[in-house]
Coordinates of C-alpha atoms and ligand atoms in Angstrom, one line a residue:
X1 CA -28.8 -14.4 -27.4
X2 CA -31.1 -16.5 -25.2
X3 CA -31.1 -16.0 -21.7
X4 CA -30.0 -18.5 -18.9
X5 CA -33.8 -19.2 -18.1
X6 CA -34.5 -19.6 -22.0
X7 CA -31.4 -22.1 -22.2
X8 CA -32.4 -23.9 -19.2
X9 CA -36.0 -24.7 -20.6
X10 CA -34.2 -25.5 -23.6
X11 CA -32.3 -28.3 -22.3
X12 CA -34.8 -29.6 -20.2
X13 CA -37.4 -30.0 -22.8
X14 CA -35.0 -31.8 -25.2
X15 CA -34.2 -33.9 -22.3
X16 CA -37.6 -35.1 -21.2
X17 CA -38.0 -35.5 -24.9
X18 CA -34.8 -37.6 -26.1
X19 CA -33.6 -38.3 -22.8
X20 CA -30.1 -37.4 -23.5
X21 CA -28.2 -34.5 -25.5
X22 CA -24.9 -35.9 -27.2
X23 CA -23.6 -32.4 -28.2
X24 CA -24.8 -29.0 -27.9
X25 CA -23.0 -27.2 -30.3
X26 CA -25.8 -29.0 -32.9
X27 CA -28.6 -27.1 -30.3
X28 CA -30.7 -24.7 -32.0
X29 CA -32.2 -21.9 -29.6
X30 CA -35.6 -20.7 -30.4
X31 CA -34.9 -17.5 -32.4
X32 CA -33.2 -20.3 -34.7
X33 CA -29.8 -19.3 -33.9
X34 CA -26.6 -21.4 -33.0
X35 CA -26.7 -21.7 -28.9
X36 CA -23.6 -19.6 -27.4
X37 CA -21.5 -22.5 -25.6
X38 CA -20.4 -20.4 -23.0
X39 CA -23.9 -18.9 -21.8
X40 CA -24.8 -22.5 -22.2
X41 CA -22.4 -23.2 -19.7
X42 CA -23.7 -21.1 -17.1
X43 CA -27.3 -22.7 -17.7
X44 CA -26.0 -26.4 -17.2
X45 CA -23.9 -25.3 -14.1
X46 CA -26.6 -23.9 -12.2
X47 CA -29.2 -26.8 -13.2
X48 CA -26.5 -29.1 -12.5
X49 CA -25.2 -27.7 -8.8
X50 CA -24.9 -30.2 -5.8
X51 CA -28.6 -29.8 -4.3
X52 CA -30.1 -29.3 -7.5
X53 CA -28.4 -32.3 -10.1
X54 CA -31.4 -32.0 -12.6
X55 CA -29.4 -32.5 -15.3
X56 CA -25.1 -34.0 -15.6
X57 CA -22.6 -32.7 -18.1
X58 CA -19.4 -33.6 -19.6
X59 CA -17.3 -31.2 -21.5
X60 CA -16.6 -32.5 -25.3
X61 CA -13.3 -30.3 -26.5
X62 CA -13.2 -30.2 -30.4
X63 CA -10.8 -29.4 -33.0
X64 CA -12.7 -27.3 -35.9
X65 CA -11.6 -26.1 -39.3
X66 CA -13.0 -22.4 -39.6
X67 CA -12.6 -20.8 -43.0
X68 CA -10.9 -17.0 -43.0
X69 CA -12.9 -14.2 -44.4
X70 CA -11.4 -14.6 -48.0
X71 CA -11.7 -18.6 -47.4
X72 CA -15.0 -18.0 -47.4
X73 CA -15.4 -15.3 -50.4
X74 CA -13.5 -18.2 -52.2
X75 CA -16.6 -20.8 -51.1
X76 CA -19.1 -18.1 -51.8
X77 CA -17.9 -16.9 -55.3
X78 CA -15.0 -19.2 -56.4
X79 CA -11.3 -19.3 -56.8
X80 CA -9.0 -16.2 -57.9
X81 CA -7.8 -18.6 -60.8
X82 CA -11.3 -19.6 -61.6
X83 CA -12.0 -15.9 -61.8
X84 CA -9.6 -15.6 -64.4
X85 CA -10.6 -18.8 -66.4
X86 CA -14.3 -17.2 -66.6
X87 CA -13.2 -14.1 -67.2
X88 CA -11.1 -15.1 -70.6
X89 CA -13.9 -15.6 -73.5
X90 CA -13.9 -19.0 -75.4
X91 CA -12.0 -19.0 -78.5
X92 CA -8.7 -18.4 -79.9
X93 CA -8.6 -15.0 -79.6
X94 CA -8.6 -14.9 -75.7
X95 CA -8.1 -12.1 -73.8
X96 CA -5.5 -8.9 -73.7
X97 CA -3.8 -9.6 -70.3
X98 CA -4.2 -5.7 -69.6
X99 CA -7.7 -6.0 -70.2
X100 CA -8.3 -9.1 -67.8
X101 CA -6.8 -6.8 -64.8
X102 CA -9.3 -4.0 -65.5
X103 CA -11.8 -6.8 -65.0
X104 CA -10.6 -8.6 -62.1
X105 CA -8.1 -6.2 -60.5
X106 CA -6.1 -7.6 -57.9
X107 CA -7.5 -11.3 -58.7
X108 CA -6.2 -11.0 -61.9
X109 CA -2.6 -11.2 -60.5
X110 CA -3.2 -13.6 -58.1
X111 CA -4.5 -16.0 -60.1
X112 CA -3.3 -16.3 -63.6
X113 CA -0.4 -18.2 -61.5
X114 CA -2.4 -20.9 -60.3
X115 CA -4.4 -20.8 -63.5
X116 CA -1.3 -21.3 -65.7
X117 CA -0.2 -24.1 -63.2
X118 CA -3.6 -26.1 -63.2
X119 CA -3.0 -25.8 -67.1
X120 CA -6.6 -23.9 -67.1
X121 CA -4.7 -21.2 -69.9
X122 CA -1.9 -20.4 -72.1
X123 CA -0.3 -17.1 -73.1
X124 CA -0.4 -16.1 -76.9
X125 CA 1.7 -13.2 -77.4
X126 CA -0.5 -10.3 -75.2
X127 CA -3.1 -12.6 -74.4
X128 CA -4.7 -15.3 -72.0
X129 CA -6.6 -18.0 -73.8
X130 CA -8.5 -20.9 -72.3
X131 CA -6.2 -24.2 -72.6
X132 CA -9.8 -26.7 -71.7
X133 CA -13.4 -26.2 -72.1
X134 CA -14.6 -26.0 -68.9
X135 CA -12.9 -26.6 -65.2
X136 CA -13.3 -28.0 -62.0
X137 CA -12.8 -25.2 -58.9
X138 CA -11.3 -27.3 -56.6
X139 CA -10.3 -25.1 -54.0
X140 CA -13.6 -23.9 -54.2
X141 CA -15.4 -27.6 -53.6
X142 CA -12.8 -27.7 -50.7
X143 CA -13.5 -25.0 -48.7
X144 CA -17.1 -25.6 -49.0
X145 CA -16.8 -28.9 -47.5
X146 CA -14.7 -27.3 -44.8
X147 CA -17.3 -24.7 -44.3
X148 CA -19.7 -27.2 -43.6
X149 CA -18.3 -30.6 -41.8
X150 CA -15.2 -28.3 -40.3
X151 CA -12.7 -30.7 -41.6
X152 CA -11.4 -32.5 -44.5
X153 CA -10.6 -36.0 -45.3
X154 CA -7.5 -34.9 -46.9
X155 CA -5.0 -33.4 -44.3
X156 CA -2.8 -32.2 -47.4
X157 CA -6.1 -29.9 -48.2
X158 CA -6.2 -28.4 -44.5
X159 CA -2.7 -28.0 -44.5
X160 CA -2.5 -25.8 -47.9
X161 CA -5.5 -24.1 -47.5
X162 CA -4.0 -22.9 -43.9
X163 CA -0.9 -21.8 -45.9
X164 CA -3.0 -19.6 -47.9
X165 CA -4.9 -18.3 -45.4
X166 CA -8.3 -19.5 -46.2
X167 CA -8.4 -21.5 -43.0
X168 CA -7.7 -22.2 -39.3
X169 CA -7.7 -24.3 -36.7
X170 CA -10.4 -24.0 -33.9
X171 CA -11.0 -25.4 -30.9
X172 CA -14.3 -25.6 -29.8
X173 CA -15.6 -26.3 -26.2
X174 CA -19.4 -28.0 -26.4
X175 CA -21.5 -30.3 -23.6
X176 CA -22.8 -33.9 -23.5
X177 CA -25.9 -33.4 -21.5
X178 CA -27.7 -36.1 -19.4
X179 CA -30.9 -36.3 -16.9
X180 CA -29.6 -36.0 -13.1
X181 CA -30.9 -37.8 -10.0
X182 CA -33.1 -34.7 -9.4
X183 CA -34.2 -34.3 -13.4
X184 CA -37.8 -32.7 -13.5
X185 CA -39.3 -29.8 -15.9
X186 CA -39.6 -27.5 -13.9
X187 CA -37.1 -25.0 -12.3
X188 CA -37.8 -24.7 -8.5
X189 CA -36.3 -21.7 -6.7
X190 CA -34.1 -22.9 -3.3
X191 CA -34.9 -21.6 -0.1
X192 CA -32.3 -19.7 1.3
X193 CA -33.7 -19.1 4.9
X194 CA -36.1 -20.4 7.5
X195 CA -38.5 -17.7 7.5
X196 CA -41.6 -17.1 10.2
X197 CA -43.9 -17.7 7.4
X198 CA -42.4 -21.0 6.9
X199 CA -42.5 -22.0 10.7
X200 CA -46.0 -20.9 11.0
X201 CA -47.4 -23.1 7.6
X202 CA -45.0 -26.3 8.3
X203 CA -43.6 -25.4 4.8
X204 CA -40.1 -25.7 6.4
X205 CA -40.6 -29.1 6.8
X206 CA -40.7 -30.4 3.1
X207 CA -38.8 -27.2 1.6
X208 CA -36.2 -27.4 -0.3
X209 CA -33.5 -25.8 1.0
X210 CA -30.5 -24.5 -0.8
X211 CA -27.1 -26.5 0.7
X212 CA -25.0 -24.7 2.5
X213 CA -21.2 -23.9 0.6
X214 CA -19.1 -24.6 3.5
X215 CA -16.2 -23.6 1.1
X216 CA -17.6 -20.0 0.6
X217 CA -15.2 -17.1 2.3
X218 CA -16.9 -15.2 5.3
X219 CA -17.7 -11.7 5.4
X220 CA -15.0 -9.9 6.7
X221 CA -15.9 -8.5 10.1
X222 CA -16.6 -4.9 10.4
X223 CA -16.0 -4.6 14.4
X224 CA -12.8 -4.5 15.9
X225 CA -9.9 -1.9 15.6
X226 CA -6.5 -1.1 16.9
X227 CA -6.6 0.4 20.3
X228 CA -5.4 4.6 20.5
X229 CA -2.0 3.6 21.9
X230 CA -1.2 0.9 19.0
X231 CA -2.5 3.6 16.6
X232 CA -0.6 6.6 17.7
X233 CA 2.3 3.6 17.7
X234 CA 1.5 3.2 13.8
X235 CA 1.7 6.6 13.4
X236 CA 5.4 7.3 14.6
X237 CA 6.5 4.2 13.3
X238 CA 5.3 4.9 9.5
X239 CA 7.1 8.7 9.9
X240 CA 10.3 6.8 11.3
X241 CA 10.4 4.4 8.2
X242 CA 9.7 7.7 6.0
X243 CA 12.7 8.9 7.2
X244 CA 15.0 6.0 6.7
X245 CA 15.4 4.8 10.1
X246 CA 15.6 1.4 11.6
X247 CA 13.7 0.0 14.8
X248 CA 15.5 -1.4 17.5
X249 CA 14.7 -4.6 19.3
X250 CA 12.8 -3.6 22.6
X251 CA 11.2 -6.7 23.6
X252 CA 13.2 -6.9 26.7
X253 CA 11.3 -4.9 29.9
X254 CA 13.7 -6.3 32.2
X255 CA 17.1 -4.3 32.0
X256 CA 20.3 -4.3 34.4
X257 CA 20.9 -1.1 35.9
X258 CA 23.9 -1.3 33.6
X259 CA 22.8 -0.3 30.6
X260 CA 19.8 1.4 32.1
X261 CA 22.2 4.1 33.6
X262 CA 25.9 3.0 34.1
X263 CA 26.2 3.0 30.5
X264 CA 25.2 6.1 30.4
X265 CA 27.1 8.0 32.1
X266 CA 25.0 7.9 35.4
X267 CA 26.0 8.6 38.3
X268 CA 25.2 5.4 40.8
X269 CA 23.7 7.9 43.4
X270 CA 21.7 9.9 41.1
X271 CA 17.6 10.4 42.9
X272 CA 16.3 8.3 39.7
X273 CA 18.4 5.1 41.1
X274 CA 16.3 5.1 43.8
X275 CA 13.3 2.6 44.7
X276 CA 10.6 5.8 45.2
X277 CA 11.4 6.0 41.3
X278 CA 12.7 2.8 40.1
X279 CA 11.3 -0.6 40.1
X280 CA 13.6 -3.4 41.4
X281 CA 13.1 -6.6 40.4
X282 CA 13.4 -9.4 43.6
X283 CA 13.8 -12.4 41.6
X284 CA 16.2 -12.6 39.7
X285 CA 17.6 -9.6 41.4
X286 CA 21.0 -9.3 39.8
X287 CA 22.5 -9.7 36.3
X288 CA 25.9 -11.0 36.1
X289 CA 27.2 -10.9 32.4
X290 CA 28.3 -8.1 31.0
X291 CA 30.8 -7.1 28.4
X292 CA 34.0 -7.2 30.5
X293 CA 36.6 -4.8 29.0
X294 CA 33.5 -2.1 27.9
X295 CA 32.1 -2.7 32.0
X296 CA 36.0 -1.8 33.5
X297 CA 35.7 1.0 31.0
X298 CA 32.8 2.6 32.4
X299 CA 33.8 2.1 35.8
X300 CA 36.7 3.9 35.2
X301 CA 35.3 6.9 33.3
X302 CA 32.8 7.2 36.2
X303 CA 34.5 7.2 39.0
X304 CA 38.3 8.6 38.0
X305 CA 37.0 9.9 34.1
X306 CA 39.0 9.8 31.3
X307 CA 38.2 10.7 27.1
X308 CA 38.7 14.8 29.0
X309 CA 36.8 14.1 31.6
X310 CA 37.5 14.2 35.2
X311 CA 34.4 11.8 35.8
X312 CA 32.2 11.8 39.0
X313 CA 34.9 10.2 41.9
X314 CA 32.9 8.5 43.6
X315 CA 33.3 4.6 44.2
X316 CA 32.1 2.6 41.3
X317 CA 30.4 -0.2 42.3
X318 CA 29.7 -3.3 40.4
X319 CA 26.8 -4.5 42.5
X320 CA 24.5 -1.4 41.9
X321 CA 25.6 -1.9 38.0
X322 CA 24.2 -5.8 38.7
X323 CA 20.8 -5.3 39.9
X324 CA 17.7 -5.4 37.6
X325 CA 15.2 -3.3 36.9
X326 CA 11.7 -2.5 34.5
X327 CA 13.8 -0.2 32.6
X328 CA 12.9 3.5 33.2
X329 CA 13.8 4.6 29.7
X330 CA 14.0 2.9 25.9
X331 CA 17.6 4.9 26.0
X332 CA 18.6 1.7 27.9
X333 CA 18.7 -0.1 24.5
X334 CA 20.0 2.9 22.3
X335 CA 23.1 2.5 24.5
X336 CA 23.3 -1.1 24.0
X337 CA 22.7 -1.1 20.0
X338 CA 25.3 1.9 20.0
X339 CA 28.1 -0.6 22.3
X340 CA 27.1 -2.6 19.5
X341 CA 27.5 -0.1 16.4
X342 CA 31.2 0.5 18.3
X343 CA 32.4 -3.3 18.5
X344 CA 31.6 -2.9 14.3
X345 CA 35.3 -3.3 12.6
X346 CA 34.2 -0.4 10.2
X347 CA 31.9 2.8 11.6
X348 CA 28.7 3.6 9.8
X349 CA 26.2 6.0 10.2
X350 CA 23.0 4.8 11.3
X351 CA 19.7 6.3 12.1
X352 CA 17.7 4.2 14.8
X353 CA 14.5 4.3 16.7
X354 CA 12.2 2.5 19.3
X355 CA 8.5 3.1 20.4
X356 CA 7.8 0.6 23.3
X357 CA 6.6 0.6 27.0
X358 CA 9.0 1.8 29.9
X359 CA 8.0 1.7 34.2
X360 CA 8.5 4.3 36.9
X361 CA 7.5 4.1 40.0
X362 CA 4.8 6.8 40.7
X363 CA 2.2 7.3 42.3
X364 CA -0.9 6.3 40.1
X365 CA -3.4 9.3 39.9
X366 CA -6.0 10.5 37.0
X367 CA -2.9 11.6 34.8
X368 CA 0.3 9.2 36.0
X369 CA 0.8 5.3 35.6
X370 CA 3.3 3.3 36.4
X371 CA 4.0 2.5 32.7
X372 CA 4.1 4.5 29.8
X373 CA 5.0 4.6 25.9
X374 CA 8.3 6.2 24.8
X375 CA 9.5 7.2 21.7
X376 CA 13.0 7.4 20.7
X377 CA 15.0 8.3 17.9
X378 CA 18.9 7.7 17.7
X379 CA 21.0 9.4 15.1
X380 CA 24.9 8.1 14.9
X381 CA 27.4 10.5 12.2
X382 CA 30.5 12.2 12.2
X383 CA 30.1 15.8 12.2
X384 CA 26.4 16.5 13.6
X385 CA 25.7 19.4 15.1
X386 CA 22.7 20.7 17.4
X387 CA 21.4 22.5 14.7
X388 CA 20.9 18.9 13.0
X389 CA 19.3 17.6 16.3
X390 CA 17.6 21.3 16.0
X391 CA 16.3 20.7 12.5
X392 CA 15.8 17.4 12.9
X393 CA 13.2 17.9 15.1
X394 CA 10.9 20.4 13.6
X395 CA 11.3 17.7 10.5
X396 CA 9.8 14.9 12.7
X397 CA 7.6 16.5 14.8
X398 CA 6.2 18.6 11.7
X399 CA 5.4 15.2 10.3
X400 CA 3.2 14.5 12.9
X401 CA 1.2 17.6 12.9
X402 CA 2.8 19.8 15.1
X403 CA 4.1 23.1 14.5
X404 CA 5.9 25.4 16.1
X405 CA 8.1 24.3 18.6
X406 CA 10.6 25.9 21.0
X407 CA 14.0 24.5 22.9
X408 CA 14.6 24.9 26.0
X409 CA 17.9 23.8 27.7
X410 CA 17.9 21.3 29.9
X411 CA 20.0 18.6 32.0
X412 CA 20.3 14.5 31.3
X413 CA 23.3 13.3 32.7
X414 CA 24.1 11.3 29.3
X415 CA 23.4 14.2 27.1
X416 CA 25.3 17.6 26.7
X417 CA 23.8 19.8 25.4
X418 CA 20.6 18.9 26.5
X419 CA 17.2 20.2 25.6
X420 CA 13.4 20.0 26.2
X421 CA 10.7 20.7 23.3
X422 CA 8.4 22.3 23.7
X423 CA 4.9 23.2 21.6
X424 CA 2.5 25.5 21.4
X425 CA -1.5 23.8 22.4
X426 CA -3.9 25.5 21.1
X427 CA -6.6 23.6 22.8
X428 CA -4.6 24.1 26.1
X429 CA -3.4 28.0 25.7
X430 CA -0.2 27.3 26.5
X431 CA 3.1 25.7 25.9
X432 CA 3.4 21.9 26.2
X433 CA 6.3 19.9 26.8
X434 CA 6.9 17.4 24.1
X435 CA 10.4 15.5 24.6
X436 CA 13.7 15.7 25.8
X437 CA 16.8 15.1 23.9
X438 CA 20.6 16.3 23.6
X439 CA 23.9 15.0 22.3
X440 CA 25.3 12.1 24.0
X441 CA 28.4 12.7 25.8
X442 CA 31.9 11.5 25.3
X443 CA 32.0 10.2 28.8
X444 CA 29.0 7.6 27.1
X445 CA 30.3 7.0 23.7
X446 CA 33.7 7.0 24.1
X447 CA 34.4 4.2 26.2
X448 CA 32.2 2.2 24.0
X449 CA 34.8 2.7 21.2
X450 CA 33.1 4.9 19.0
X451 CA 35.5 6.9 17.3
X452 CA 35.7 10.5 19.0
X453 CA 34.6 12.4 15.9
X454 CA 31.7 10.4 16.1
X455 CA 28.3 12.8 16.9
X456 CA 25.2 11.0 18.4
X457 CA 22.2 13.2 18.5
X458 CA 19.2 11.8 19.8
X459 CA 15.6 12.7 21.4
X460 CA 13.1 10.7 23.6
X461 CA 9.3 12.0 23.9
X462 CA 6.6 9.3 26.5
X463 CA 3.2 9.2 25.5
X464 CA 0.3 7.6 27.8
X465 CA -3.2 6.3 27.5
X466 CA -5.2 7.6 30.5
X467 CA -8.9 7.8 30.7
X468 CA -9.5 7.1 27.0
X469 CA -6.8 10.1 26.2
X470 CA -3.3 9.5 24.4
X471 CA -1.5 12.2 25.8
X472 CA 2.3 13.1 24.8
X473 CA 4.7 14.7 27.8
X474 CA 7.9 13.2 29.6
X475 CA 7.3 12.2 33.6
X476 CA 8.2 14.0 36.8
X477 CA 11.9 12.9 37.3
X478 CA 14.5 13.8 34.7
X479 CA 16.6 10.6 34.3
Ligands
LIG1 N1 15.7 9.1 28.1 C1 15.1 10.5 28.2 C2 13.9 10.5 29.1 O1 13.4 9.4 29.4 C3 14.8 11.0 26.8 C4 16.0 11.2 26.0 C5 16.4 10.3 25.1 C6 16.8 12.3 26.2 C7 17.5 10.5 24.3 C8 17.9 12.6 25.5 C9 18.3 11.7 24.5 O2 13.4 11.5 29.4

């Protein structure tokens, strides 16, 4: 096969020569073989591109007749029945049919039919014996026209030859191929770039210049990458889906103290309430709807109890449930998806988590910010236990890398029992705290009309990006 440079000479040549080429599949390439259309193709394209247009091409489909492998046997060395007719000697006498097969084999069957039919031989008794003095192959003559035009006048013909398999249909893809605007002899290689050389010599000035391909696809840059918090963030997110759970919506930074800490079973007076730890919003400063029935609910259970309990007694007020706040915790919106899991007609399990940003108001040093990353998985069943919060937990936290974890009891006024985890740093020699977590109450779930043999197990760990470090570790007041 030529190659691209070889065809491209070829065309050119033929072109300055005759001006025009009407069909390429009648090209000859110098090695005297038929030209390959499609590496053709390639040749024409590139001499035919935008800033080049030395030559134009249009594409000519044809239809072509193609004989089959025994199609051409047949055109080579005749018919199966014209086999037979030679094969039988002239004269009366013929030949034994038995004796024709151990001449022609297989052609002997095949064509002593159409031999018969074409009335090219009789049978007496045993024998064959020629019926006319000589014959005309036809199916021969046939295919060898076919062979060489790729058609046939007769359609009949093409359509019973097909039927016997001694030809098909083709199509054929070939090129008309005229001078362009640009047409010359010779092949001249595009500049791609202004180089110094080309500044220095004034060659810039009358080089030609390959266009630019405004429609080409950029490289893909190779800077840029997700910042350490939004990694570690991928991270937990990827072992949360592994595990079947689903994310809770958290874009909301603005909560009402309600479900920041009402709903959960805290206390209105509780230290964490307070502006040295809390951050108060001015305006807006207060929220005013709430779920009415679940809000008397929670008053009650607070400040006379109820569900077993004997509550806090203190004097619920709605006005500290009212004011807004950053919320200091993402268990703000497990409490209100869970409210939400209760008003279901129909209880389901559910496993639910949240990674997002939460604000306390500390003092900002190397190792504290007012804002920091939480991570928080909910788990909603009848009949859990602490041993599945237990084992739960060294499943999840495994996942991430880290082994060897201890439990050490704690106190959240929504959970009971409550614990802090704790691992093992290696780096650090000594034991780190990781989370905090627990069951949640009755005194929480309950009024949100979860059924009592409802279990809710859940677990809360805050992460931080300080000096370049993501670092894992719950804050300084337990809320
Ligand atoms: N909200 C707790 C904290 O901020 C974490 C936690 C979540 C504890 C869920 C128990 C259950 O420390």
């Amino acid at each position: 096969m030529s190659t691209t440079e070889e065809l491209q000479t070829l065309v050119l040549t033929i072109l300055d020569a005759k001006g025009t080429i009407p069909n390429t599949k009648d090209l000859v390439a110098s090695d005297n073989k038929e030209v390959d259309q499609l590496a053709l193709l390639g040749a024409l394209k590139s001499l035919s591109i935008a800033d080049k247009e030395m030559v134009k091409y249009e594409t000519i489909e044809e239809e072509i007749w193609v004989l089959t492998d025994e199609g051409n046997e047949i055109a080579d060395k005749g018919s199966h029945e014209a086999k037979v007719f030679d094969a039988i000697p002239v004269g009366e006498e013929g030949i034994a049919i038995s004796a024709l097969r151990e001449i022609l084999g297989e052609t002997a069957k095949i064509g002593q039919g159409k031999a018969f039919k074409n009335k090219w031989v009789i049978k007496r008794g045993d024998n064959l014996v020629r019926a006319v003095d000589s014959i005309i192959d036809q199916t021969r003559i046939d295919l060898e026209v076919i062979r060489s035009t790729g058609t046939h006048s007769d359609p009949k013909v093409l359509f019973e030859l097909r039927k016997r398999k001694l030809c098909d249909k083709h199509k054929v893809i070939s090129y008309s191929v005229s001078k362009g605007p640009k047409f010359s002899l010779t092949i001249e290689k595009q500049a791609r770039d202004v180089t110094f050389e080309m500044l220095q010599s004034g060659e810039w000035k009358t080089a030609n210049f390959k266009k630019y391909n405004f429609d080409a696809l950029g490289i893909p840059p190779s800077g840029g990458h997700l910042h350490p918090l939004m990694k570690v963030r991928e991270e937990f997110r990827q072992i949360f889906f592994e595990m079947g759970f689903e994310e809770m919506p958290t874009n909301k930074f603005v909560e009402s103290s309600f479900w920041n800490f009402d709903s959960l079973f805290q206390p209105q007076q509780h230290p964490a309430r307070d502006a040295h730890d809390t951050f108060f919003l001015k305006d807006p400063a207060i929220c005013t709807q709430f779920p009415t029935e679940y809000l008397k609910r929670v008053k009650e259970v607070h400040s006379i109890g109820g569900y077993g309990s004997t509550g806090y007694g203190y004097d619920w007020k709605i006005e500290e449930a009212q004011k807004l706040i950053l919320r200091t915790h993402t268990t703000a919106v497990s409490s209100f998806m869970l409210y939400n899991l209760a008003q279901q007609k129909e209880f389901k399990p559910v496993k639910y988590f949240s990674i997002d940003r939460v604000f306390r108001n500390e003092t900002v040093d190397a190792t504290h910010l007012a804002e920091f990353h939480q991570v928080e998985g909910v788990i909603a069943d009848k009949g859990l236990t602490l041993g599945d919060l237990i084992g739960f937990m060294n499943t999840f936290f495994n996942k991430m890398g880290v082994k060897n974890l201890r439990f050490k009891p704690a106190y959240n006024p929504y959970t009971e029992p409550s614990m802090e985890i704790f691992s093992y740093h290696q780096g650090l020699g000594k034991w780190v705290e990781m989370g905090n977590s627990g069951m949640f109450r009755p005194e929480m779930l309950e009024p949100m009309g979860l059924d009592p043999e409802v279990r809710v197990i859940a677990w809360g760990l805050g992460y931080a990006y300080y000096s370049g470090l993501a670092r894992t570790g719950q804050r300084s007041t337990s809320i």
